[in-house]
Amino acid sequence: MALGFWAQHRVSTAYAKWSRVGSRCGYTGAAVASAILRSAGIDDVDIVEIPGHLTDHYDPANKRLALSSENYRGTSLAALGVAAHESGHALQDKVAYPALHLRMGLIPVTNIACTLLPYLMFGGFVLRMFGLLYLGVAGYLLLAVFQFITLPVEFDASRRALQHLEGLGLLQRDELVGARDTLKAAAWTYVAAFIAAFGNLIYLLVALSGGRSRN
């Protein structure tokens, strides 16, 4: 939990810092995303503006790159870094990056697990229906695997983003510091999510082990 709070604070601080620093090129996040996709020969992905703060994402199923208004219209180093990162996912999709498609395949069952886990924990610990806790172990194991697979997907997208920002001349070398710092801070949120899922799994296993030893 502490790492999670720290990671959220880190990304909020980094984004706020670099969103105040404009890029020399003056391009918007949408323009940068378009340039990256065009350079990779991708012409079937829609770049759209969505509401919310840092709600940016890439949807492989619908070939849709969604950028929050602040990044879609923004010209800051932070905005361009985020837009390039989401473009990195589109590049992964084009080359059939294995981890991306494995992660996408796990999303439906992971969503089901997230919905059921609170009820399983309540039934197991409060109602003393301990059999439900074993289902909880399976759920947290699935979440841990999902978050673990997410790590290389996000790290690789950021790597591709920085390469294209520099390679296409969208950002100068000294400007890459801002984009890199923003993406590195965001990466910590994925690390924290994996540690949280893994920690919950270990806690539940220890609780079950303690219950068996008392019996």
CSV table of C-alpha atoms in Angstrom, one decimal:
chain,number,residue,atom,x,y,z
A,1,MET,CA,0.0,0.0,0.0
A,2,ALA,CA,2.8,2.4,0.9
A,3,LEU,CA,4.6,1.7,-2.4
A,4,GLY,CA,1.3,2.2,-4.2
A,5,PHE,CA,0.7,5.6,-2.6
A,6,TRP,CA,4.3,6.6,-3.3
A,7,ALA,CA,4.0,5.5,-7.0
A,8,GLN,CA,0.8,7.5,-7.5
A,9,HIS,CA,2.5,10.6,-5.8
A,10,ARG,CA,5.6,10.1,-8.0
A,11,VAL,CA,3.7,10.0,-11.3
A,12,SER,CA,1.4,12.9,-10.3
A,13,THR,CA,4.5,15.0,-9.3
A,14,ALA,CA,6.5,14.1,-12.4
A,15,TYR,CA,3.5,14.8,-14.7
A,16,ALA,CA,2.7,18.1,-13.0
A,17,LYS,CA,6.4,19.2,-13.3
A,18,TRP,CA,6.9,18.3,-17.0
A,19,SER,CA,3.4,19.4,-18.1
A,20,ARG,CA,4.6,22.9,-17.4
A,21,VAL,CA,7.5,22.6,-19.8
A,22,GLY,CA,6.6,23.1,-23.4
A,23,SER,CA,8.3,21.2,-26.3
A,24,ARG,CA,10.4,23.1,-28.8
A,25,CYS,CA,8.6,21.5,-31.7
A,26,GLY,CA,5.2,22.8,-30.5
A,27,TYR,CA,3.4,19.7,-31.6
A,28,THR,CA,0.3,18.4,-29.7
A,29,GLY,CA,0.2,14.9,-28.3
A,30,ALA,CA,-2.3,14.0,-31.0
A,31,ALA,CA,0.1,15.2,-33.7
A,32,VAL,CA,3.0,13.3,-32.2
A,33,ALA,CA,1.0,10.1,-32.0
A,34,SER,CA,0.0,10.5,-35.6
A,35,ALA,CA,3.6,11.1,-36.7
A,36,ILE,CA,4.8,8.0,-34.9
A,37,LEU,CA,2.0,5.8,-36.3
A,38,ARG,CA,2.6,7.2,-39.8
A,39,SER,CA,6.3,6.5,-39.6
A,40,ALA,CA,5.5,2.9,-38.7
A,41,GLY,CA,3.1,2.5,-41.6
A,42,ILE,CA,0.0,2.3,-39.3
A,43,ASP,CA,-3.0,3.8,-40.9
A,44,ASP,CA,-5.9,1.8,-39.3
A,45,VAL,CA,-5.7,3.3,-35.8
A,46,ASP,CA,-8.0,6.1,-34.7
A,47,ILE,CA,-6.6,8.8,-32.4
A,48,VAL,CA,-9.4,10.2,-30.3
A,49,GLU,CA,-9.8,12.6,-27.4
A,50,ILE,CA,-11.4,11.4,-24.2
A,51,PRO,CA,-12.3,13.2,-20.9
A,52,GLY,CA,-10.5,12.6,-17.6
A,53,HIS,CA,-7.0,13.0,-16.1
A,54,LEU,CA,-4.4,10.5,-17.4
A,55,THR,CA,-7.1,8.2,-18.8
A,56,ASP,CA,-4.9,7.6,-21.9
A,57,HIS,CA,-4.9,4.1,-23.3
A,58,TYR,CA,-4.6,2.0,-26.4
A,59,ASP,CA,-7.4,-0.4,-27.4
A,60,PRO,CA,-6.1,-3.2,-29.7
A,61,ALA,CA,-9.5,-4.7,-30.2
A,62,ASN,CA,-10.9,-1.5,-31.7
A,63,LYS,CA,-7.7,-0.1,-33.0
A,64,ARG,CA,-8.3,3.1,-31.0
A,65,LEU,CA,-5.6,5.3,-29.4
A,66,ALA,CA,-7.4,7.4,-26.8
A,67,LEU,CA,-5.7,10.5,-25.2
A,68,SER,CA,-7.0,12.6,-22.4
A,69,SER,CA,-7.7,16.2,-23.4
A,70,GLU,CA,-4.6,17.5,-21.6
A,71,ASN,CA,-2.4,15.2,-23.7
A,72,TYR,CA,-4.4,15.2,-26.9
A,73,ARG,CA,-4.2,19.0,-27.1
A,74,GLY,CA,-1.1,19.6,-24.9
A,75,THR,CA,2.3,20.4,-26.2
A,76,SER,CA,4.3,19.8,-23.0
A,77,LEU,CA,7.0,17.2,-22.6
A,78,ALA,CA,4.7,15.2,-20.4
A,79,ALA,CA,1.9,15.2,-23.0
A,80,LEU,CA,4.2,14.2,-25.8
A,81,GLY,CA,5.7,11.4,-23.6
A,82,VAL,CA,2.3,10.0,-22.7
A,83,ALA,CA,1.1,10.2,-26.4
A,84,ALA,CA,4.3,8.5,-27.6
A,85,HIS,CA,3.9,5.8,-24.9
A,86,GLU,CA,0.4,4.9,-26.1
A,87,SER,CA,1.6,4.9,-29.7
A,88,GLY,CA,4.2,2.4,-28.5
A,89,HIS,CA,1.4,0.0,-27.7
A,90,ALA,CA,0.1,0.4,-31.3
A,91,LEU,CA,3.5,-0.4,-32.6
A,92,GLN,CA,3.5,-3.5,-30.4
A,93,ASP,CA,0.1,-4.5,-31.8
A,94,LYS,CA,1.4,-4.2,-35.4
A,95,VAL,CA,4.3,-6.6,-34.8
A,96,ALA,CA,2.1,-8.9,-32.7
A,97,TYR,CA,4.1,-8.4,-29.5
A,98,PRO,CA,3.4,-11.6,-27.6
A,99,ALA,CA,3.1,-10.1,-24.1
A,100,LEU,CA,0.5,-7.5,-25.3
A,101,HIS,CA,-1.8,-10.1,-26.8
A,102,LEU,CA,-1.4,-12.4,-23.8
A,103,ARG,CA,-2.3,-9.5,-21.6
A,104,MET,CA,-5.3,-8.7,-23.7
A,105,GLY,CA,-6.5,-12.3,-23.6
A,106,LEU,CA,-6.4,-12.3,-19.8
A,107,ILE,CA,-8.4,-9.1,-19.4
A,108,PRO,CA,-11.9,-10.7,-19.4
A,109,VAL,CA,-11.1,-13.3,-16.9
A,110,THR,CA,-9.1,-10.8,-14.8
A,111,ASN,CA,-12.1,-8.5,-14.7
A,112,ILE,CA,-14.3,-11.4,-13.4
A,113,ALA,CA,-11.7,-12.1,-10.7
A,114,CYS,CA,-11.6,-8.5,-9.6
A,115,THR,CA,-15.4,-8.5,-9.3
A,116,LEU,CA,-15.6,-11.7,-7.3
A,117,LEU,CA,-12.6,-11.3,-5.0
A,118,PRO,CA,-14.3,-9.0,-2.4
A,119,TYR,CA,-17.2,-11.4,-2.1
A,120,LEU,CA,-14.8,-14.4,-1.8
A,121,MET,CA,-12.8,-12.6,0.9
A,122,PHE,CA,-16.0,-11.6,2.8
A,123,GLY,CA,-17.4,-15.1,2.7
A,124,GLY,CA,-14.1,-16.7,3.6
A,125,PHE,CA,-13.0,-14.5,6.5
A,126,VAL,CA,-16.3,-13.1,7.9
A,127,LEU,CA,-18.7,-16.0,7.2
A,128,ARG,CA,-16.1,-18.6,7.9
A,129,MET,CA,-16.7,-20.3,4.5
A,130,PHE,CA,-13.0,-21.2,4.2
A,131,GLY,CA,-13.5,-23.0,0.9
A,132,LEU,CA,-14.0,-19.6,-0.8
A,133,LEU,CA,-10.5,-18.6,0.3
A,134,TYR,CA,-9.0,-21.2,-2.1
A,135,LEU,CA,-10.9,-19.6,-4.9
A,136,GLY,CA,-9.5,-16.3,-3.6
A,137,VAL,CA,-6.0,-17.7,-4.0
A,138,ALA,CA,-6.7,-18.6,-7.6
A,139,GLY,CA,-8.1,-15.1,-8.1
A,140,TYR,CA,-5.0,-13.3,-6.6
A,141,LEU,CA,-2.7,-15.7,-8.5
A,142,LEU,CA,-4.4,-14.6,-11.7
A,143,LEU,CA,-4.1,-10.9,-10.8
A,144,ALA,CA,-0.4,-11.4,-10.0
A,145,VAL,CA,0.2,-13.1,-13.3
A,146,PHE,CA,-1.7,-10.3,-15.1
A,147,GLN,CA,0.3,-7.6,-13.4
A,148,PHE,CA,3.5,-9.4,-14.0
A,149,ILE,CA,2.8,-9.7,-17.8
A,150,THR,CA,1.9,-6.0,-17.8
A,151,LEU,CA,5.4,-5.0,-16.8
A,152,PRO,CA,7.3,-5.9,-20.0
A,153,VAL,CA,4.3,-4.5,-22.1
A,154,GLU,CA,4.6,-1.1,-20.5
A,155,PHE,CA,8.4,-1.0,-20.3
A,156,ASP,CA,8.7,-1.9,-24.0
A,157,ALA,CA,6.1,0.7,-25.0
A,158,SER,CA,8.1,3.4,-23.2
A,159,ARG,CA,11.3,2.2,-24.9
A,160,ARG,CA,9.6,2.4,-28.3
A,161,ALA,CA,8.2,5.8,-27.4
A,162,LEU,CA,11.5,7.4,-26.5
A,163,GLN,CA,13.2,5.9,-29.6
A,164,HIS,CA,10.6,7.4,-31.9
A,165,LEU,CA,10.6,10.8,-30.1
A,166,GLU,CA,14.3,11.1,-30.7
A,167,GLY,CA,14.5,9.3,-34.0
A,168,LEU,CA,11.8,11.3,-35.7
A,169,GLY,CA,13.3,14.6,-34.3
A,170,LEU,CA,10.1,15.3,-32.3
A,171,LEU,CA,12.1,16.0,-29.1
A,172,GLN,CA,15.7,17.1,-28.7
A,173,ARG,CA,18.1,15.0,-26.6
A,174,ASP,CA,17.8,17.4,-23.6
A,175,GLU,CA,14.0,17.4,-23.9
A,176,LEU,CA,13.9,13.6,-23.6
A,177,VAL,CA,14.7,14.0,-19.9
A,178,GLY,CA,11.2,15.2,-19.2
A,179,ALA,CA,9.5,12.6,-21.3
A,180,ARG,CA,11.7,9.8,-19.8
A,181,ASP,CA,11.0,11.0,-16.2
A,182,THR,CA,7.3,11.1,-16.8
A,183,LEU,CA,7.3,7.6,-18.2
A,184,LYS,CA,9.6,6.2,-15.6
A,185,ALA,CA,7.3,7.6,-12.9
A,186,ALA,CA,4.3,5.9,-14.6
A,187,ALA,CA,6.2,2.6,-14.7
A,188,TRP,CA,6.3,2.6,-10.9
A,189,THR,CA,2.5,2.4,-10.7
A,190,TYR,CA,2.7,-0.9,-12.6
A,191,VAL,CA,5.4,-2.2,-10.4
A,192,ALA,CA,3.4,-1.2,-7.3
A,193,ALA,CA,0.3,-3.0,-8.8
A,194,PHE,CA,2.3,-6.2,-9.2
A,195,ILE,CA,3.7,-6.1,-5.7
A,196,ALA,CA,0.2,-5.4,-4.3
A,197,ALA,CA,-1.3,-8.4,-6.1
A,198,PHE,CA,1.6,-10.7,-5.2
A,199,GLY,CA,1.5,-9.4,-1.6
A,200,ASN,CA,-2.2,-10.2,-1.3
A,201,LEU,CA,-1.6,-13.7,-2.7
A,202,ILE,CA,1.2,-14.4,-0.1
A,203,TYR,CA,-1.0,-13.0,2.7
A,204,LEU,CA,-3.9,-15.3,1.8
A,205,LEU,CA,-1.6,-18.3,1.5
A,206,VAL,CA,-0.1,-17.6,4.9
A,207,ALA,CA,-3.6,-17.1,6.4
A,208,LEU,CA,-4.7,-20.4,5.0
A,209,SER,CA,-1.5,-22.1,6.2
A,210,GLY,CA,-2.1,-20.7,9.7
A,211,GLY,CA,-5.7,-21.9,9.7
A,212,ARG,CA,-4.6,-25.5,8.7
A,213,SER,CA,-1.9,-25.6,11.4
A,214,ARG,CA,-4.4,-24.5,14.1
A,215,ASN,CA,-6.8,-27.2,13.0
